[in-house]
């Protein structure tokens, strides 16, 4: 197993390099460049400024040379400085935002699994009952409602009509002067709505997957033989069926890692959460190449690791899968 | 199963603890306020009832995106400039009636030949770190602006300077290479501290995130992606501002900003025409906010690519101008929150000339004009044609501006009514600039310009600015206009300049290279607790340092 993991880790490097090559060239295929946007039809923008910036960002070099310059820096783990006028280190920019997005998404992810999995399994077990039908309706409503609309409605209802929760942002103005419990309470209050809405939207697909795969497993011969031997229904459902039904859901978990980093631009805008989605969107719109590359590299790295974890989790859940 | 029951109980317990913490804390906050209020000393009682301006409280406002860099000369985003406008000063500024007055310069003289300006600086100005502001700083700012190592976009005006001489600690003399009447106005540029920046690489300066200026507010805190707080500069040369803090919340979504406004978390924001007319009729808004409207400093237009046939034809452009229902656009899209435009100036400034060729909506006249130049529906398909070709074109505008795409839709309908087949294409901003505007690949565009205080129109209308990345991307060429534009730049006398720009407006209107659509109103919502508000042509914030909140109505308290 350890050998397998090491092998997988080593094979990540060529994959990562491949990803950076493709990303870099595709990124440069998009028309427009950062200098044009900074200029943005400003009458005060001088003639010489354009040349100055083009030179500063190495945009006058051929693309393959620009890539080599980037790669050389990347080899020393330097992601370079952002093209936006703050010129901050890309790694700092990402560092400011990654914990927020990852944190929020991991909490939502855990909640989604805690709620959706039992929901899926139970609606499979009691299929076509009133419980199953109610869950189906709620889940499809969650699936069909545009999340930004639901978010705005909830903000209006809980924030203004009832006044229970803050509307946007992560902390209050007086955050620094609060006690530690006060600060924790403040953050919890702020993230309640965004997390509740993400969870509501996310339950749909996971619980449907859970339901389908449980149904499939419940139809298998070994479940029938377990019943024939008189094993209790609860044991059958939670010990035998659930483990097998988990397999496709673990795959889904592995695939949702990129979503954890990218998150939703619209969602972060509506709740004004300074997360990665916003940063990525702005960087693409500004053609801030170093930042875009930084996010893509970190994103693909986390995705590769996520896939590895999912593969290891397979082996744990299903002893028939062994890597050597 | 019993395990699951335990798990559920555990979850419920955890949730109730969290809820308890939240409510316990919010109760404590409330009682804190009461405690403070009831414990006020007797001699402070006077300030409770008094109507005299009093210090304290904060103005919470909103910015759509995070400011990028607080050294204004090297940032180009409006969020950064919003924040830095409170932190820095220039030598001159525009007062509430948009007249140039002294800021850090108390007075100035312009030489006989109009090529030299001598500035006399105020002697009582200090940087936020306590150092005095002197002529050295002015000299440094000039050198800083024209230094090739400074990544600034605003150096054009300063490259026209021949020399800058420091006469004494508080006097500088600037000599220009040519006559340049916008010169004085260009000294509204933000002064930079020589003692902190000289000899240092500006791109690595800590001032980018911790600015030191001379303005009425200093940076207090910046929490990434969330908010920026400014604190009153008690040594400000005019007087200490009454409002203790200014808080900028970063909220990218305007619908969310509006909810935060209703909730009282922010005190002011610019409302869209839709919000100002349709969403502010509720009591919650009317009880707490006033809406101030004044003409915004921008106009929206339809531009023709004059390099392309058939748009190089004057009569055709005039016909399209007559076929444009400006009033429908103003009523339908902007809910009448806009003034019809006839040229590149605001209707409430001295530069505006309303006596030009107007193109009021008249589709019959448009059809007649088109017939004159050979456009007729000969094959009865409902569309005009000429030489067997259907009259059709594409209207192009940028993504992310809903008003512009709605205008394109109204135009599409209006032009179809007179027999022109119009398609609409909406392109992402960066692509729009580099592929369409800069390369001249467009026929008709819907765009807007900001209107600056100085009337100089050289960059947008002079024929020399048609090449490359020049702003005259429609390629307007009129020798008479070219001549007047240069004359306008060399004339200092306001009345003479007025005559020049009046004539330019007439000439441009006759050529109809643009269809000038409208100048929108800015609709500013502002909490009623702020007093001493004085709306003026310059907007609302020109006297922000005089705003105050009565003691009883103050909302935020800060430890001194």
Coordinates of N, CA and C in Angstrom, one line a residue, chain A residues 54-260:
Chain A
X54 N 4.0 46.6 -20.7 CA 4.2 45.4 -21.5 C 5.6 44.8 -21.2
X55 N 6.6 45.7 -21.1 CA 7.9 45.3 -20.8 C 8.0 44.7 -19.4
X56 N 7.3 45.4 -18.5 CA 7.4 45.0 -17.1 C 6.9 43.5 -16.9
X57 N 5.8 43.2 -17.6 CA 5.2 41.9 -17.5 C 5.8 40.9 -18.4
X58 N 6.8 41.2 -19.2 CA 7.4 40.3 -20.2 C 6.4 39.9 -21.3
X59 N 5.4 40.8 -21.5 CA 4.4 40.4 -22.5 C 4.9 40.5 -23.9
X60 N 6.1 41.1 -24.1 CA 6.7 41.3 -25.4 C 7.4 40.0 -25.8
X61 N 7.6 39.1 -24.9 CA 8.3 37.8 -25.2 C 7.3 36.8 -25.9
X62 N 7.9 35.9 -26.7 CA 7.0 34.8 -27.2 C 6.5 34.0 -26.1
X63 N 5.3 33.4 -26.3 CA 4.6 32.7 -25.2 C 5.4 31.6 -24.6
X64 N 6.2 30.8 -25.5 CA 6.9 29.7 -24.9 C 8.0 30.2 -23.9
X65 N 8.6 31.4 -24.3 CA 9.6 32.0 -23.4 C 8.9 32.5 -22.1
X66 N 7.7 33.1 -22.2 CA 7.0 33.5 -21.0 C 6.7 32.3 -20.1
X67 N 6.4 31.1 -20.7 CA 6.1 29.9 -20.0 C 7.4 29.4 -19.3
X68 N 8.5 29.5 -20.0 CA 9.8 29.1 -19.4 C 10.2 30.0 -18.2
X69 N 9.9 31.3 -18.3 CA 10.2 32.2 -17.2 C 9.3 31.8 -16.0
X70 N 8.1 31.5 -16.3 CA 7.2 31.1 -15.2 C 7.6 29.8 -14.6
X71 N 8.0 28.8 -15.4 CA 8.4 27.5 -14.9 C 9.6 27.6 -14.1
X72 N 10.5 28.4 -14.5 CA 11.8 28.6 -13.8 C 11.5 29.1 -12.3
X73 N 10.6 30.0 -12.3 CA 10.2 30.6 -11.0 C 9.5 29.5 -10.2
X74 N 8.6 28.8 -10.9 CA 7.7 27.8 -10.2 C 8.6 26.7 -9.6
X75 N 9.7 26.4 -10.3 CA 10.6 25.3 -9.8 C 11.1 25.7 -8.4
X76 N 11.3 27.0 -8.1 CA 11.7 27.3 -6.8 C 10.5 27.7 -5.9
X77 N 9.3 27.1 -6.3 CA 8.1 27.4 -5.6 C 7.7 28.8 -5.5
X78 N 8.1 29.6 -6.5 CA 7.8 31.1 -6.5 C 6.7 31.2 -7.6
X79 N 5.5 31.6 -7.1 CA 4.4 31.8 -8.1 C 4.4 33.2 -8.7
X80 N 5.4 34.0 -8.4 CA 5.5 35.3 -9.0 C 4.6 36.4 -8.3
X81 N 4.6 37.6 -8.9 CA 3.8 38.6 -8.3 C 2.6 38.9 -9.3
X82 N 1.5 39.3 -8.6 CA 0.3 39.6 -9.4 C 0.5 40.7 -10.4
X83 N -0.2 40.7 -11.5 CA -0.2 41.8 -12.5 C -1.0 43.0 -12.0
X84 N -2.0 42.8 -11.1 CA -2.8 43.9 -10.7 C -1.9 44.8 -9.9
X85 N -2.3 46.1 -9.8 CA -1.4 47.1 -9.4 C -0.9 47.0 -7.9
X86 N -1.5 46.1 -7.2 CA -0.9 45.9 -5.8 C 0.4 45.1 -5.9
X87 N 0.6 44.4 -7.0 CA 1.9 43.6 -7.2 C 2.2 42.7 -6.1
X88 N 1.2 42.2 -5.4 CA 1.5 41.3 -4.2 C 1.9 39.9 -4.7
X89 N 2.6 39.2 -3.9 CA 2.9 37.8 -4.2 C 1.7 37.0 -4.4
X90 N 1.6 36.2 -5.4 CA 0.4 35.4 -5.7 C 0.1 34.5 -4.6
X91 N 1.2 33.9 -4.0 CA 1.0 33.0 -2.9 C 0.3 33.6 -1.7
X92 N 0.6 34.9 -1.4 CA 0.0 35.6 -0.3 C -1.5 35.8 -0.6
X93 N -1.7 36.2 -1.9 CA -3.1 36.5 -2.3 C -4.0 35.3 -2.1
X94 N -3.4 34.1 -2.6 CA -4.2 32.9 -2.5 C -4.3 32.5 -1.0
X95 N -3.2 32.7 -0.3 CA -3.1 32.3 1.1 C -4.2 33.0 1.9
X96 N -4.5 34.3 1.5 CA -5.6 35.0 2.3 C -6.9 34.4 2.1
X97 N -7.1 33.8 0.9 CA -8.5 33.4 0.5 C -8.8 31.9 0.6
X98 N -7.7 31.1 0.4 CA -7.9 29.7 0.4 C -8.5 29.1 1.7
X99 N -8.0 29.6 2.9 CA -8.6 29.0 4.1 C -10.1 29.3 4.2
X100 N -10.5 30.5 3.8 CA -11.9 30.8 3.9 C -12.8 29.9 3.0
X101 N -12.4 29.8 1.8 CA -13.2 29.0 0.9 C -13.1 27.5 1.3
X102 N -11.9 27.0 1.6 CA -11.8 25.6 1.9 C -12.6 25.3 3.2
X103 N -12.5 26.2 4.2 CA -13.1 26.0 5.5 C -14.6 25.9 5.3
X104 N -15.2 26.9 4.6 CA -16.7 27.0 4.4 C -17.1 25.7 3.7
X105 N -16.4 25.4 2.6 CA -16.8 24.2 1.8 C -16.7 22.9 2.5
X106 N -15.6 22.8 3.3 CA -15.5 21.5 4.1 C -16.6 21.3 5.1
X107 N -16.9 22.4 5.8 CA -18.0 22.4 6.7 C -19.3 22.0 6.0
X108 N -19.6 22.7 4.9 CA -20.8 22.3 4.1 C -20.8 20.9 3.6
X109 N -19.6 20.5 3.2 CA -19.5 19.1 2.6 C -19.8 18.1 3.7
X110 N -19.2 18.3 4.9 CA -19.5 17.3 6.0 C -21.0 17.3 6.3
X111 N -21.6 18.5 6.4 CA -23.0 18.6 6.7 C -23.8 17.9 5.6
X112 N -23.4 18.1 4.4 CA -24.2 17.5 3.3 C -24.1 16.0 3.4
X113 N -23.0 15.5 3.7 CA -22.9 14.0 3.9 C -23.7 13.5 5.1
X114 N -23.5 14.2 6.2 CA -24.3 13.8 7.4 C -25.8 13.7 7.2
X115 N -26.3 14.7 6.4 CA -27.7 14.8 6.2 C -28.1 13.9 5.0
X116 N -27.4 14.1 3.9 CA -27.8 13.5 2.6 C -27.7 11.9 2.7
X117 N -26.7 11.4 3.3 CA -26.5 10.0 3.2 C -27.6 9.2 3.9
X118 N -27.9 9.5 5.2 CA -29.0 8.8 5.8 C -30.3 9.0 5.1
X119 N -30.5 10.2 4.6 CA -31.7 10.6 3.8 C -31.9 9.7 2.6
X120 N -30.7 9.5 1.9 CA -30.7 8.7 0.7 C -31.0 7.2 1.0
X121 N -30.3 6.7 2.0 CA -30.4 5.3 2.4 C -31.8 5.0 2.9
X122 N -32.4 5.9 3.8 CA -33.7 5.7 4.3 C -34.8 5.8 3.2
X123 N -34.6 6.7 2.3 CA -35.6 6.8 1.2 C -35.5 5.6 0.3
X124 N -34.3 5.0 0.2 CA -34.3 3.8 -0.6 C -34.9 2.6 0.1
X125 N -34.7 2.6 1.4 CA -35.3 1.5 2.2 C -36.8 1.6 2.3
X126 N -37.3 2.8 2.5 CA -38.7 3.0 2.6 C -39.2 3.5 1.2
X127 N -38.8 2.9 0.1 CA -39.1 3.5 -1.2 C -40.6 3.5 -1.4
X128 N -41.0 4.6 -2.1 CA -42.4 4.9 -2.5 C -43.3 5.1 -1.3
X129 N -42.7 5.2 -0.1 CA -43.5 5.6 1.1 C -43.7 7.1 1.0
X130 N -44.5 7.6 2.0 CA -44.7 9.1 2.0 C -43.4 9.8 2.3
X131 N -42.6 9.2 3.2 CA -41.3 9.8 3.6 C -40.5 9.9 2.3
X132 N -40.4 8.9 1.5 CA -39.6 8.9 0.3 C -40.0 10.0 -0.6
X133 N -41.4 10.1 -0.8 CA -41.9 11.1 -1.7 C -41.7 12.5 -1.2
X134 N -41.8 12.7 0.1 CA -41.6 14.1 0.6 C -40.1 14.5 0.4
X135 N -39.2 13.5 0.7 CA -37.8 13.8 0.5 C -37.5 14.1 -0.9
X136 N -38.1 13.3 -1.8 CA -37.9 13.6 -3.3 C -38.3 15.0 -3.7
X137 N -39.5 15.4 -3.2 CA -40.0 16.7 -3.6 C -39.1 17.8 -3.0
X138 N -38.7 17.7 -1.7 CA -37.8 18.7 -1.1 C -36.5 18.8 -1.9
X139 N -36.0 17.6 -2.2 CA -34.7 17.5 -2.8 C -34.7 18.2 -4.2
X140 N -35.8 17.9 -4.9 CA -35.9 18.4 -6.3 C -36.1 20.0 -6.2
X141 N -36.9 20.4 -5.2 CA -37.0 21.9 -5.1 C -35.7 22.5 -4.9
X142 N -34.9 21.9 -4.0 CA -33.5 22.4 -3.7 C -32.6 22.4 -5.0
X143 N -32.9 21.4 -5.8 CA -32.1 21.2 -7.0 C -32.5 22.3 -8.1
X144 N -33.8 22.6 -8.1 CA -34.3 23.5 -9.1 C -34.2 25.0 -8.8
X145 N -34.3 25.3 -7.5 CA -34.2 26.8 -7.2 C -32.8 27.3 -7.5
X146 N -32.8 28.5 -8.2 CA -31.5 29.1 -8.4 C -30.9 29.5 -7.0
X147 N -29.7 29.1 -6.7 CA -29.2 29.4 -5.3 C -29.1 30.9 -5.0
X148 N -28.7 31.7 -6.0 CA -28.5 33.1 -5.6 C -29.9 33.7 -5.3
X149 N -30.9 33.3 -5.9 CA -32.3 33.8 -5.6 C -32.7 33.4 -4.2
X150 N -32.5 32.1 -3.9 CA -32.8 31.6 -2.6 C -32.0 32.4 -1.5
X151 N -30.7 32.6 -1.9 CA -29.9 33.3 -0.9 C -30.4 34.7 -0.6
X152 N -30.8 35.4 -1.7 CA -31.3 36.8 -1.5 C -32.6 36.8 -0.7
X153 N -33.5 35.8 -1.0 CA -34.7 35.7 -0.2 C -34.5 35.4 1.2
X154 N -33.6 34.5 1.5 CA -33.2 34.2 2.9 C -32.6 35.4 3.6
X155 N -31.7 36.1 2.9 CA -31.1 37.3 3.5 C -32.2 38.3 3.9
X156 N -33.1 38.4 3.0 CA -34.2 39.4 3.3 C -35.0 39.0 4.5
X157 N -35.4 37.7 4.5 CA -36.2 37.2 5.5 C -35.5 37.1 6.9
X158 N -34.3 36.4 6.9 CA -33.7 36.3 8.2 C -32.9 37.5 8.6
X159 N -32.5 38.3 7.6 CA -31.6 39.5 8.0 C -32.5 40.7 8.2
X160 N -33.5 40.9 7.5 CA -34.3 42.2 7.6 C -35.6 42.0 8.3
X161 N -36.4 41.1 7.8 CA -37.7 40.9 8.4 C -37.6 40.4 9.8
X162 N -36.8 39.3 10.0 CA -36.7 38.8 11.4 C -35.5 39.4 12.1
X163 N -34.5 39.8 11.4 CA -33.3 40.5 12.0 C -32.5 39.5 12.8
X164 N -32.5 38.2 12.5 CA -31.8 37.2 13.3 C -30.3 37.1 13.0
X165 N -30.1 37.2 11.7 CA -28.7 36.9 11.2 C -28.2 38.1 10.4
X166 N -26.9 38.3 10.4 CA -26.3 39.3 9.5 C -26.4 38.9 8.1
X167 N -26.4 39.8 7.2 CA -26.7 39.6 5.8 C -25.5 39.1 5.0
X168 N -24.4 39.8 5.1 CA -23.2 39.4 4.3 C -21.9 39.6 5.1
X169 N -20.9 39.2 4.5 CA -19.5 39.3 5.1 C -19.3 38.2 6.0
X170 N -18.1 38.2 6.6 CA -17.7 37.1 7.6 C -17.6 37.6 9.0
X171 N -17.4 38.9 9.2 CA -17.3 39.4 10.6 C -18.0 40.8 10.7
X172 N -18.3 41.2 11.9 CA -18.9 42.5 12.1 C -17.8 43.6 12.2
X173 N -18.2 44.9 12.2 CA -17.2 46.0 12.2 C -16.4 45.9 13.5
X174 N -17.1 45.6 14.6 CA -16.4 45.6 15.9 C -15.8 44.3 16.3
X175 N -15.5 43.5 15.3 CA -14.9 42.1 15.5 C -13.7 42.2 16.5
X176 N -12.8 43.1 16.2 CA -11.6 43.1 17.0 C -11.8 43.4 18.5
X177 N -12.9 44.1 18.8 CA -13.1 44.5 20.2 C -14.0 43.4 20.9
X178 N -14.4 42.3 20.2 CA -15.2 41.3 20.9 C -14.3 40.3 21.7
X179 N -14.9 39.7 22.7 CA -14.2 38.6 23.4 C -14.1 37.4 22.5
X180 N -13.4 36.4 22.9 CA -13.1 35.3 22.1 C -14.5 34.5 21.8
X181 N -15.3 34.3 22.8 CA -16.6 33.6 22.5 C -17.4 34.5 21.6
X182 N -17.3 35.8 21.8 CA -18.0 36.8 21.0 C -17.6 36.7 19.6
X183 N -16.3 36.5 19.3 CA -15.8 36.4 18.0 C -16.3 35.1 17.3
X184 N -16.2 34.0 18.1 CA -16.7 32.8 17.6 C -18.2 32.9 17.2
X185 N -19.0 33.5 18.1 CA -20.4 33.6 17.9 C -20.6 34.5 16.6
X186 N -19.8 35.5 16.5 CA -20.0 36.4 15.4 C -19.7 35.7 14.0
X187 N -18.7 34.9 14.0 CA -18.4 34.2 12.8 C -19.5 33.2 12.5
X188 N -19.9 32.4 13.5 CA -20.9 31.4 13.3 C -22.2 32.1 12.8
X189 N -22.6 33.2 13.4 CA -23.8 33.9 12.9 C -23.6 34.3 11.4
X190 N -22.4 34.7 11.0 CA -22.2 35.2 9.6 C -22.2 34.0 8.6
X191 N -21.7 32.8 9.1 CA -21.6 31.7 8.1 C -22.9 30.8 8.1
X192 N -23.8 31.1 9.0 CA -25.0 30.2 9.1 C -25.7 30.2 7.8
X193 N -26.1 31.4 7.3 CA -26.9 31.4 6.0 C -26.1 30.9 4.8
X194 N -24.9 31.3 4.6 CA -24.2 30.7 3.4 C -24.1 29.2 3.5
X195 N -23.8 28.7 4.7 CA -23.6 27.2 4.8 C -25.0 26.5 4.6
X196 N -26.0 27.1 5.3 CA -27.3 26.5 5.2 C -27.8 26.4 3.7
X197 N -27.5 27.4 2.9 CA -28.0 27.4 1.6 C -27.1 26.5 0.7
X198 N -25.8 26.5 0.9 CA -25.0 25.5 0.2 C -25.4 24.1 0.5
X199 N -25.7 23.8 1.8 CA -26.1 22.5 2.1 C -27.4 22.1 1.5
X200 N -28.4 23.0 1.5 CA -29.7 22.7 0.9 C -29.5 22.4 -0.6
X201 N -28.6 23.2 -1.2 CA -28.4 23.0 -2.7 C -27.7 21.7 -2.9
X202 N -26.8 21.3 -2.0 CA -25.9 20.2 -2.2 C -26.5 18.8 -1.9
X203 N -27.5 18.9 -1.0 CA -28.1 17.6 -0.5 C -28.7 16.8 -1.7
X204 N -29.3 17.6 -2.7 CA -30.0 17.0 -3.8 C -29.2 15.8 -4.4
X205 N -28.0 16.2 -5.0 CA -27.4 15.1 -5.8 C -26.9 14.0 -4.9
X206 N -26.3 14.3 -3.7 CA -25.7 13.2 -2.9 C -26.8 12.3 -2.4
X207 N -28.0 12.8 -2.0 CA -29.0 12.0 -1.5 C -29.6 11.1 -2.6
X208 N -29.7 11.7 -3.8 CA -30.2 10.9 -4.9 C -29.2 9.7 -5.2
X209 N -27.9 10.1 -5.2 CA -26.9 9.0 -5.5 C -27.0 8.0 -4.4
X210 N -27.2 8.4 -3.2 CA -27.3 7.5 -2.1 C -28.5 6.5 -2.2
X211 N -29.6 7.1 -2.7 CA -30.8 6.4 -2.8 C -30.6 5.3 -3.9
X212 N -30.1 5.8 -5.1 CA -30.0 4.8 -6.2 C -29.0 3.7 -5.9
X213 N -27.9 4.1 -5.3 CA -26.9 3.0 -5.1 C -27.4 2.0 -4.0
X214 N -28.1 2.6 -3.0 CA -28.6 1.7 -2.0 C -29.7 0.7 -2.6
X215 N -30.5 1.3 -3.4 CA -31.6 0.5 -4.1 C -30.9 -0.7 -4.8
X216 N -29.8 -0.3 -5.5 CA -29.1 -1.3 -6.3 C -28.6 -2.4 -5.4
X217 N -28.0 -2.0 -4.3 CA -27.3 -3.0 -3.4 C -28.4 -3.8 -2.7
X218 N -29.6 -3.2 -2.4 CA -30.6 -4.0 -1.7 C -31.2 -5.1 -2.6
X219 N -31.0 -4.9 -3.9 CA -31.6 -5.9 -4.8 C -30.6 -7.1 -5.0
X220 N -29.4 -7.0 -4.4 CA -28.3 -8.0 -4.6 C -28.7 -9.3 -3.9
X221 N -28.1 -10.4 -4.4 CA -28.3 -11.7 -3.8 C -27.9 -11.8 -2.4
X222 N -26.7 -11.2 -2.0 CA -26.2 -11.4 -0.7 C -27.1 -10.7 0.4
X223 N -27.9 -9.7 0.0 CA -28.8 -9.1 0.9 C -29.9 -10.1 1.2
X224 N -30.4 -10.7 0.0 CA -31.5 -11.7 0.2 C -31.0 -12.8 1.1
X225 N -29.8 -13.3 0.9 CA -29.3 -14.4 1.7 C -29.1 -14.0 3.1
X226 N -28.7 -12.7 3.3 CA -28.6 -12.2 4.7 C -30.0 -12.3 5.4
X227 N -31.0 -11.8 4.6 CA -32.4 -11.8 5.2 C -32.8 -13.3 5.5
X228 N -32.4 -14.2 4.5 CA -32.8 -15.6 4.7 C -32.2 -16.2 6.0
X229 N -31.1 -15.7 6.4 CA -30.5 -16.2 7.6 C -31.0 -15.5 8.8
X230 N -32.0 -14.6 8.6 CA -32.6 -14.0 9.8 C -31.8 -12.9 10.4
X231 N -30.9 -12.3 9.7 CA -30.2 -11.1 10.3 C -31.1 -9.9 10.3
X232 N -31.0 -9.2 11.4 CA -31.9 -8.0 11.6 C -31.8 -7.0 10.5
X233 N -33.0 -6.4 10.2 CA -33.0 -5.4 9.1 C -32.0 -4.3 9.3
X234 N -31.9 -3.8 10.5 CA -31.0 -2.7 10.8 C -29.5 -3.0 10.4
X235 N -29.1 -4.2 10.9 CA -27.8 -4.7 10.6 C -27.6 -4.8 9.1
X236 N -28.6 -5.4 8.4 CA -28.5 -5.5 7.0 C -28.3 -4.1 6.3
X237 N -29.1 -3.2 6.7 CA -29.1 -1.9 6.1 C -27.8 -1.1 6.4
X238 N -27.4 -1.1 7.7 CA -26.3 -0.2 8.0 C -24.9 -0.9 8.0
X239 N -24.9 -2.2 8.2 CA -23.6 -2.8 8.1 C -23.3 -3.4 6.7
X240 N -24.2 -4.0 6.1 CA -23.9 -4.7 4.8 C -24.2 -3.7 3.6
X241 N -25.4 -3.2 3.6 CA -25.8 -2.4 2.4 C -25.0 -1.1 2.3
X242 N -25.0 -0.4 3.5 CA -24.4 1.0 3.4 C -23.0 1.0 2.9
X243 N -22.2 0.1 3.4 CA -20.8 0.1 3.0 C -20.6 0.0 1.4
X244 N -21.4 -0.9 0.9 CA -21.4 -1.1 -0.6 C -22.0 0.1 -1.3
X245 N -23.0 0.7 -0.7 CA -23.6 1.8 -1.4 C -22.7 3.0 -1.3
X246 N -21.7 3.0 -0.4 CA -20.8 4.2 -0.3 C -19.9 4.4 -1.5
X247 N -19.5 3.3 -2.2 CA -18.5 3.3 -3.2 C -18.7 4.5 -4.2
X248 N -19.9 4.5 -4.9 CA -20.0 5.6 -5.8 C -20.0 7.0 -5.2
X249 N -20.4 7.0 -3.9 CA -20.4 8.3 -3.3 C -19.0 8.8 -3.0
X250 N -18.1 7.9 -2.7 CA -16.7 8.2 -2.4 C -16.1 8.8 -3.7
X251 N -16.5 8.2 -4.9 CA -16.0 8.7 -6.1 C -16.5 10.2 -6.3
X252 N -17.8 10.4 -5.9 CA -18.3 11.7 -6.0 C -17.6 12.7 -5.2
X253 N -17.2 12.3 -4.0 CA -16.4 13.1 -3.1 C -15.1 13.5 -3.7
X254 N -14.4 12.5 -4.3 CA -13.1 12.8 -5.0 C -13.3 13.9 -6.1
X255 N -14.4 13.7 -6.8 CA -14.6 14.6 -7.9 C -15.0 16.0 -7.5
X256 N -15.5 16.1 -6.2 CA -16.0 17.5 -5.8 C -14.9 18.3 -5.2
X257 N -13.6 17.8 -5.2 CA -12.5 18.6 -4.6 C -12.3 19.9 -5.4
X258 N -12.3 19.8 -6.7 CA -12.0 21.1 -7.4 C -13.1 22.2 -7.1
X259 N -14.3 21.7 -6.9 CA -15.4 22.6 -6.5 C -15.1 23.2 -5.1
X260 N -14.4 22.5 -4.3 CA -14.1 23.0 -2.9 C -13.2 24.2 -3.1

